[in-house]
JSON list of C-alpha atoms in Angstrom, two decimals:
[
{"chain": "A", "resi": 1, "resn": "MET", "atom": "CA", "xyz": [17.77, 57.43, 8.26]},
{"chain": "A", "resi": 2, "resn": "LYS", "atom": "CA", "xyz": [14.28, 57.73, 9.67]},
{"chain": "A", "resi": 3, "resn": "ASN", "atom": "CA", "xyz": [13.29, 59.30, 12.97]},
{"chain": "A", "resi": 4, "resn": "VAL", "atom": "CA", "xyz": [10.62, 57.47, 14.95]},
{"chain": "A", "resi": 5, "resn": "THR", "atom": "CA", "xyz": [8.89, 58.04, 18.26]},
{"chain": "A", "resi": 6, "resn": "ILE", "atom": "CA", "xyz": [8.42, 55.13, 20.65]},
{"chain": "A", "resi": 7, "resn": "THR", "atom": "CA", "xyz": [6.39, 54.85, 23.82]},
{"chain": "A", "resi": 8, "resn": "MET", "atom": "CA", "xyz": [7.62, 52.88, 26.83]},
{"chain": "A", "resi": 9, "resn": "ASP", "atom": "CA", "xyz": [7.13, 52.65, 30.56]},
{"chain": "A", "resi": 10, "resn": "ASP", "atom": "CA", "xyz": [9.10, 55.11, 32.65]},
{"chain": "A", "resi": 11, "resn": "THR", "atom": "CA", "xyz": [11.10, 52.31, 34.25]},
{"chain": "A", "resi": 12, "resn": "VAL", "atom": "CA", "xyz": [12.07, 50.96, 30.82]},
{"chain": "A", "resi": 13, "resn": "ALA", "atom": "CA", "xyz": [13.02, 54.43, 29.62]},
{"chain": "A", "resi": 14, "resn": "GLU", "atom": "CA", "xyz": [15.25, 54.94, 32.66]},
{"chain": "A", "resi": 15, "resn": "TRP", "atom": "CA", "xyz": [16.89, 51.54, 32.18]},
{"chain": "A", "resi": 16, "resn": "VAL", "atom": "CA", "xyz": [17.63, 52.14, 28.50]},
{"chain": "A", "resi": 17, "resn": "ARG", "atom": "CA", "xyz": [19.07, 55.58, 29.29]},
{"chain": "A", "resi": 18, "resn": "VAL", "atom": "CA", "xyz": [21.45, 53.99, 31.79]},
{"chain": "A", "resi": 19, "resn": "GLU", "atom": "CA", "xyz": [22.39, 51.22, 29.31]},
{"chain": "A", "resi": 20, "resn": "ALA", "atom": "CA", "xyz": [23.07, 53.77, 26.59]},
{"chain": "A", "resi": 21, "resn": "ALA", "atom": "CA", "xyz": [25.21, 55.85, 28.98]},
{"chain": "A", "resi": 22, "resn": "LYS", "atom": "CA", "xyz": [27.22, 52.77, 29.99]},
{"chain": "A", "resi": 23, "resn": "ARG", "atom": "CA", "xyz": [28.00, 52.16, 26.34]},
{"chain": "A", "resi": 24, "resn": "GLY", "atom": "CA", "xyz": [28.72, 55.79, 25.54]},
{"chain": "A", "resi": 25, "resn": "SER", "atom": "CA", "xyz": [25.79, 55.90, 23.15]},
{"chain": "A", "resi": 26, "resn": "SER", "atom": "CA", "xyz": [22.46, 57.63, 22.78]},
{"chain": "A", "resi": 27, "resn": "VAL", "atom": "CA", "xyz": [19.16, 55.89, 23.41]},
{"chain": "A", "resi": 28, "resn": "SER", "atom": "CA", "xyz": [18.29, 56.38, 19.76]},
{"chain": "A", "resi": 29, "resn": "ARG", "atom": "CA", "xyz": [21.49, 54.78, 18.49]},
{"chain": "A", "resi": 30, "resn": "LEU", "atom": "CA", "xyz": [21.28, 51.92, 21.01]},
{"chain": "A", "resi": 31, "resn": "MET", "atom": "CA", "xyz": [17.69, 51.13, 20.06]},
{"chain": "A", "resi": 32, "resn": "GLY", "atom": "CA", "xyz": [18.62, 51.27, 16.37]},
{"chain": "A", "resi": 33, "resn": "GLU", "atom": "CA", "xyz": [21.49, 48.82, 16.94]},
{"chain": "A", "resi": 34, "resn": "TRP", "atom": "CA", "xyz": [19.29, 46.44, 18.95]},
{"chain": "A", "resi": 35, "resn": "LEU", "atom": "CA", "xyz": [16.56, 46.49, 16.32]},
{"chain": "A", "resi": 36, "resn": "ALA", "atom": "CA", "xyz": [19.09, 45.94, 13.51]},
{"chain": "A", "resi": 37, "resn": "GLU", "atom": "CA", "xyz": [20.50, 42.93, 15.40]},
{"chain": "A", "resi": 38, "resn": "LYS", "atom": "CA", "xyz": [16.98, 41.57, 15.93]},
{"chain": "A", "resi": 39, "resn": "MET", "atom": "CA", "xyz": [16.33, 41.96, 12.21]},
{"chain": "A", "resi": 40, "resn": "ARG", "atom": "CA", "xyz": [19.55, 40.05, 11.36]},
{"chain": "A", "resi": 41, "resn": "GLN", "atom": "CA", "xyz": [18.60, 37.26, 13.75]},
{"chain": "A", "resi": 42, "resn": "GLU", "atom": "CA", "xyz": [15.11, 36.99, 12.27]},
{"chain": "A", "resi": 43, "resn": "ASP", "atom": "CA", "xyz": [16.53, 36.92, 8.73]},
{"chain": "A", "resi": 44, "resn": "ALA", "atom": "CA", "xyz": [19.06, 34.23, 9.67]},
{"chain": "A", "resi": 45, "resn": "TYR", "atom": "CA", "xyz": [16.34, 32.16, 11.32]},
{"chain": "A", "resi": 46, "resn": "ALA", "atom": "CA", "xyz": [14.05, 32.48, 8.31]},
{"chain": "A", "resi": 47, "resn": "GLN", "atom": "CA", "xyz": [16.92, 31.46, 5.99]},
{"chain": "A", "resi": 48, "resn": "ALA", "atom": "CA", "xyz": [17.74, 28.43, 8.15]},
{"chain": "A", "resi": 49, "resn": "MET", "atom": "CA", "xyz": [14.05, 27.45, 8.17]},
{"chain": "A", "resi": 50, "resn": "ARG", "atom": "CA", "xyz": [13.86, 27.71, 4.37]},
{"chain": "A", "resi": 51, "resn": "GLU", "atom": "CA", "xyz": [16.97, 25.54, 4.04]},
{"chain": "A", "resi": 52, "resn": "ALA", "atom": "CA", "xyz": [15.67, 22.98, 6.52]},
{"chain": "A", "resi": 53, "resn": "LEU", "atom": "CA", "xyz": [12.30, 22.74, 4.79]},
{"chain": "A", "resi": 54, "resn": "ALA", "atom": "CA", "xyz": [13.96, 22.43, 1.39]},
{"chain": "A", "resi": 55, "resn": "PHE", "atom": "CA", "xyz": [16.19, 19.55, 2.56]},
{"chain": "A", "resi": 56, "resn": "GLU", "atom": "CA", "xyz": [15.66, 16.44, 0.52]},
{"chain": "A", "resi": 57, "resn": "SER", "atom": "CA", "xyz": [16.36, 13.00, 1.87]},
{"chain": "A", "resi": 58, "resn": "TRP", "atom": "CA", "xyz": [19.49, 11.20, 0.74]},
{"chain": "A", "resi": 59, "resn": "GLY", "atom": "CA", "xyz": [17.30, 8.27, -0.20]},
{"chain": "A", "resi": 60, "resn": "THR", "atom": "CA", "xyz": [15.65, 5.38, 1.51]},
{"chain": "A", "resi": 61, "resn": "SER", "atom": "CA", "xyz": [17.35, 2.75, 3.59]},
{"chain": "A", "resi": 62, "resn": "SER", "atom": "CA", "xyz": [18.62, -0.28, 1.68]},
{"chain": "A", "resi": 63, "resn": "GLY", "atom": "CA", "xyz": [17.61, -2.61, 4.49]},
{"chain": "A", "resi": 64, "resn": "PRO", "atom": "CA", "xyz": [15.89, -2.77, 7.83]},
{"chain": "A", "resi": 65, "resn": "TYR", "atom": "CA", "xyz": [16.87, -0.38, 10.57]},
{"chain": "A", "resi": 66, "resn": "VAL", "atom": "CA", "xyz": [19.47, -1.54, 13.07]},
{"chain": "A", "resi": 67, "resn": "PRO", "atom": "CA", "xyz": [17.75, -2.77, 16.22]},
{"chain": "A", "resi": 68, "resn": "ARG", "atom": "CA", "xyz": [18.17, -0.53, 19.26]},
{"chain": "A", "resi": 69, "resn": "GLU", "atom": "CA", "xyz": [19.76, -3.33, 21.25]},
{"chain": "A", "resi": 70, "resn": "THR", "atom": "CA", "xyz": [22.50, -3.74, 18.62]},
{"chain": "A", "resi": 71, "resn": "LEU", "atom": "CA", "xyz": [23.32, -0.05, 18.72]},
{"chain": "A", "resi": 72, "resn": "PHE", "atom": "CA", "xyz": [23.85, -0.05, 22.47]},
{"chain": "A", "resi": 73, "resn": "GLN", "atom": "CA", "xyz": [25.73, -3.32, 22.89]},
{"chain": "A", "resi": 74, "resn": "ARG", "atom": "CA", "xyz": [29.15, -2.96, 24.46]}
]
């Protein structure tokens, strides 16, 4: 594990201290957990984007598109 130093506004530092205390954690551990979650979200988003961009069509339509009016007739 690496130790890092971060700089933040005093109000932010106070808020994160309170949040860590509410959770029974240290500021360091809480920040590490938040950053790890952010990393997982970014990785999941990047993976979804790769899959979406790699999607290949199932082929072209065999006929004309259905007119909008036909779709919404009751």
